[in-house]
Coordinates of C-alpha atoms in Angstrom, one line a residue:
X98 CA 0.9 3.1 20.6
X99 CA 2.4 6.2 18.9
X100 CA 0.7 8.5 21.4
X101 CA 1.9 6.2 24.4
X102 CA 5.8 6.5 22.6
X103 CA 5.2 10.7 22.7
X104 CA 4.0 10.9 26.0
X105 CA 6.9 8.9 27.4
X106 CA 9.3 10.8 25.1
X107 CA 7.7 14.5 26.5
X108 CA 7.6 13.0 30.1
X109 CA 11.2 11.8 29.8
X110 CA 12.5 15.3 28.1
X111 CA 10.4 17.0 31.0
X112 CA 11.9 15.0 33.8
X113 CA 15.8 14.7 33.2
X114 CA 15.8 18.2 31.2
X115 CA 17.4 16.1 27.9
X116 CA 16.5 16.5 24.8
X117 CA 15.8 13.4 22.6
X118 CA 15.1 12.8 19.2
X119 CA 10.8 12.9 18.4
X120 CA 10.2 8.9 18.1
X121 CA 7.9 9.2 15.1
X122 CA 10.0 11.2 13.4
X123 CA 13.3 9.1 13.9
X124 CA 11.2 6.4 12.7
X125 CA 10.5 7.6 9.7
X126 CA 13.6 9.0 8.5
X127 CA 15.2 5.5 9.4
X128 CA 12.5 3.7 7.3
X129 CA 13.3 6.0 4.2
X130 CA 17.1 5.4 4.6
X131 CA 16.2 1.7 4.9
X132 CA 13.4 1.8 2.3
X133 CA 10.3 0.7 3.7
X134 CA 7.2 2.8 3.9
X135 CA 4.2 1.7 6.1
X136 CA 0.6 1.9 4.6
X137 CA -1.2 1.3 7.6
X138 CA -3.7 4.4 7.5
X139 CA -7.2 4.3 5.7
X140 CA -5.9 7.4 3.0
X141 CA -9.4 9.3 3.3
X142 CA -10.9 12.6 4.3
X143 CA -7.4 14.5 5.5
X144 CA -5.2 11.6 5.2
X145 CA -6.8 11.3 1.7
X146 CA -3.2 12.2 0.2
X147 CA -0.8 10.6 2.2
X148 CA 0.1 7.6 0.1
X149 CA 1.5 10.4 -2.4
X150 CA 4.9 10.0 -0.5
X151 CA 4.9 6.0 -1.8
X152 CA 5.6 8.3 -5.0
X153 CA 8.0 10.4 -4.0
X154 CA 9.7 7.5 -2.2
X155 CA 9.5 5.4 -5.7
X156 CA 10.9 8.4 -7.7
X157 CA 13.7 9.5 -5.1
X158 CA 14.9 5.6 -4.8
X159 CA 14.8 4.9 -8.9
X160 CA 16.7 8.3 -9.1
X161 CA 19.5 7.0 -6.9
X162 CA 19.5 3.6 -8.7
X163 CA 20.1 5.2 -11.8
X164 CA 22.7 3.0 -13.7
X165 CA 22.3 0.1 -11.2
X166 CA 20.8 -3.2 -13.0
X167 CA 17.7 -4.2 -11.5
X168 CA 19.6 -7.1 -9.6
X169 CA 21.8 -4.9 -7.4
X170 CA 18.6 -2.9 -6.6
X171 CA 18.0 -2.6 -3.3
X172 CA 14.1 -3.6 -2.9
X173 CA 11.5 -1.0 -1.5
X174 CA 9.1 -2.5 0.8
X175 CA 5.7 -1.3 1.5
X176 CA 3.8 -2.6 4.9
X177 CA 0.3 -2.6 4.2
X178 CA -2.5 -2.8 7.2
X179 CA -5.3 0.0 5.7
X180 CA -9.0 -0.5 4.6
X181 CA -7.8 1.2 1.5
X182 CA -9.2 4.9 0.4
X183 CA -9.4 7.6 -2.4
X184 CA -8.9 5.6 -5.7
X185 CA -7.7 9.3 -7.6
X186 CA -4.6 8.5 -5.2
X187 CA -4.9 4.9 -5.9
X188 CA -4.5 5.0 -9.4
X189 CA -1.5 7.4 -9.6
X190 CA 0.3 5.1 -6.9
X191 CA 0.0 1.7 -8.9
X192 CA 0.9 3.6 -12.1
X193 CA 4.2 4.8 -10.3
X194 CA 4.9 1.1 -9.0
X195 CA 4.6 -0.2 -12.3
X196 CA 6.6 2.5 -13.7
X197 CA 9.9 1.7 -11.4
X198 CA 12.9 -0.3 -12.3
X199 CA 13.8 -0.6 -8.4
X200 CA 11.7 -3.4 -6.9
X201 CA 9.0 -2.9 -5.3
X202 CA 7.9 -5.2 -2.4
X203 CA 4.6 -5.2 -1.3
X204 CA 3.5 -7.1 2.2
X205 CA -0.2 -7.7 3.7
X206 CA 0.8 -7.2 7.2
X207 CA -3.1 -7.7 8.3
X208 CA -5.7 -5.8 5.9
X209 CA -5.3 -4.7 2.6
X210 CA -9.0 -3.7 1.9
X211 CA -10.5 -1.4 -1.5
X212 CA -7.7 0.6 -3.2
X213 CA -5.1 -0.7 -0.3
X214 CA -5.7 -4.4 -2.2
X215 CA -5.1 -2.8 -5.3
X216 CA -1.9 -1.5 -4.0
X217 CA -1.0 -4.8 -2.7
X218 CA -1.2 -6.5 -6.0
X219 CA 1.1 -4.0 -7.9
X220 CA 4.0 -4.7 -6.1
X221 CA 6.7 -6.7 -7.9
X222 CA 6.5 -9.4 -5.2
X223 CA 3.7 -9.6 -3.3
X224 CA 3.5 -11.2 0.5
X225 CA 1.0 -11.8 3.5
X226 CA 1.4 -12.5 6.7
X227 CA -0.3 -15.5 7.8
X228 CA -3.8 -14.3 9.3
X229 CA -3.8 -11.7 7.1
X230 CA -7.2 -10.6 5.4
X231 CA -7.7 -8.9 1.4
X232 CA -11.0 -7.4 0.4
X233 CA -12.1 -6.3 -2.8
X234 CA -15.0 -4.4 -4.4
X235 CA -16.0 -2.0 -6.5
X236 CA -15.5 1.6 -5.5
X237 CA -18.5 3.8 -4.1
X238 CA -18.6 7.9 -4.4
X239 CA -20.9 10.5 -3.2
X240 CA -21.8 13.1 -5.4
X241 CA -22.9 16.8 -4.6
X242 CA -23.8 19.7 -7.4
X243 CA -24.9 20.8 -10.8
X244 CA -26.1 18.1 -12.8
X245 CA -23.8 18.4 -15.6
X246 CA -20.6 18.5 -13.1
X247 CA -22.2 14.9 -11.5
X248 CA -22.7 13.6 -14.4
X249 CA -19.0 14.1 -16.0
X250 CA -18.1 12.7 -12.8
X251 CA -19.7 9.8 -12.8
X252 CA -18.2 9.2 -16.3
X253 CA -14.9 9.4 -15.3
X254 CA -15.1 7.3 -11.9
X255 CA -16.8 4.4 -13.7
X256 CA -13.9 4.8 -16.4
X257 CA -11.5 4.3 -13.9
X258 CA -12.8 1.9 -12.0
X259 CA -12.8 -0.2 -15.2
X260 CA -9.4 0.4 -15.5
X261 CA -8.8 -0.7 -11.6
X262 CA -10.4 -3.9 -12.4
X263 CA -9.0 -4.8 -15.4
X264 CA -5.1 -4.2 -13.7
X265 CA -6.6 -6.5 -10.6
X266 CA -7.6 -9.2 -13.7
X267 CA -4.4 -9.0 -15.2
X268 CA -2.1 -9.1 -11.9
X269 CA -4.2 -11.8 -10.4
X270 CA -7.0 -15.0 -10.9
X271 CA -9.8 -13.7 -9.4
X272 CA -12.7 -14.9 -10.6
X273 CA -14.4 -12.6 -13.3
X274 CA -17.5 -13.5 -12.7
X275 CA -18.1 -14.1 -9.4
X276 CA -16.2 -10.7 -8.8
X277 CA -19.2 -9.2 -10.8
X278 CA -21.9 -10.6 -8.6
X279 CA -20.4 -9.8 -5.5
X280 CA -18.4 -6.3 -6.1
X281 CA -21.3 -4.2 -5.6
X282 CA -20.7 -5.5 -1.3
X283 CA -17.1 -6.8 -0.6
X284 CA -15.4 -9.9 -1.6
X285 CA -12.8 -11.1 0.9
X286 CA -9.7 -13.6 0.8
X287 CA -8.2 -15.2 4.0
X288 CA -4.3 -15.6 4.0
X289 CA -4.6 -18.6 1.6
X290 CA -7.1 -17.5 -0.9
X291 CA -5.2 -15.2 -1.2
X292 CA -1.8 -17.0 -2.3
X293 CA -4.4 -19.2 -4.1
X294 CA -6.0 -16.7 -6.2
X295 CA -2.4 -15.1 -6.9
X296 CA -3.3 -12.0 -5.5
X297 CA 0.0 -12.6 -2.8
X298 CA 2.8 -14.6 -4.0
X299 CA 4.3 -15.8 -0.7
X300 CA 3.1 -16.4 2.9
X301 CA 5.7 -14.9 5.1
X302 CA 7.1 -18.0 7.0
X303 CA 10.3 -16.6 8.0
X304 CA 11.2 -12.9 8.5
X305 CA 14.6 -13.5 7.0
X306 CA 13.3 -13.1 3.5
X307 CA 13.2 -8.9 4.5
X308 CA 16.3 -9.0 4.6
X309 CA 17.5 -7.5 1.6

């Protein structure tokens, strides 16, 4: 779709010799301005870094609301569709949600999979879309090296993921126990499990409640 919307845009500049605005980048500076951020990448490999801007967006956004009580707040929403990614970058993102006094919306447009779940539950108010799938497990890393370097590795990746599961206890009902047996595969949640297992707190019925 994005390809499609630069092609036209390049054959439309070529054609009438105008020059219009780069689609994907008007997009995005009118989705800061209106404060919503779309998560629908998985955030591996070179896109492993990308959800970094969800902090920078979170720290510009609490910087202008400086002095503003938390009702007159205009919400940040994040649009999730991702089979989640690098939990380093996971971590640091949920820390930063939990850290800001200007809401933070979270919404399960279609998959929030791995860290992207984890994401999902952090937000301040959490939503699905009906159809909408979440999938949980525990995290899986490949290690390469010295010994002692693989080993202190694997140390602190277990540490955290302890500390990922505990927040996804705490902000949710998941089922300890039957997380246990199934995290080493995946554990999914259809649209209601999901609200049923508080790991959403609304279904989306109307799009009016975006409008902030």
């Amino acid at each position: 779709m994005v390809t499609t919307m630069i092609n036209r845009w390049s054959d439309i500049k070529e054609k009438y010799g105008v020059t219009l605005a780069d689609p994907v980048a008007k997009n995005y500076y009118e989705d800061v301005e209106n404060r919503v951020y779309w998560l629908d990448y998985d955030f591996v490999d070179e896109m492993a870094d990308a959800p970094i801007d969800i902090i920078k967006l979170i720290t510009k956004y609490n910087i202008e609301d400086i002095g503003l009580p938390y009702e007159e707040r205009r919400p940040f929403i994040i649009y999730i569709n991702s089979g989640g990614g690098d939990l380093f970058v996971c971590s640091s993102v949920i820390e930063a949600m939990q850290t800001s006094k200007t809401p933070i919306w979270t919404v399960n447009v279609c998959r929030a999979c791995s860290a992207a779940a984890i994401i999902l539950m952090a937000g301040h108010r959490r939503f699905g879309f009906k159809g909408s799938t979440v999938m949980v497990h525990r995290g899986s890393t490949f290690l390469g090296g010295e010994t002692s370097v693989v080993e202190s590795t694997q140390a602190y990746i277990k540490k955290l993921d302890k500390r990922v599961d505990e927040f996804m206890f705490a902000k949710t009902t998941i089922n300890q126990k039957e997380y246990k047996k199934k995290a080493s595969s995946d554990m999914y949640f259809d649209d209601n499990e999901a609200l049923n297992n508080h790991i959403i707190d609304e279904l989306v019925n109307d799009y009016e409640v975006f409008d902030r």
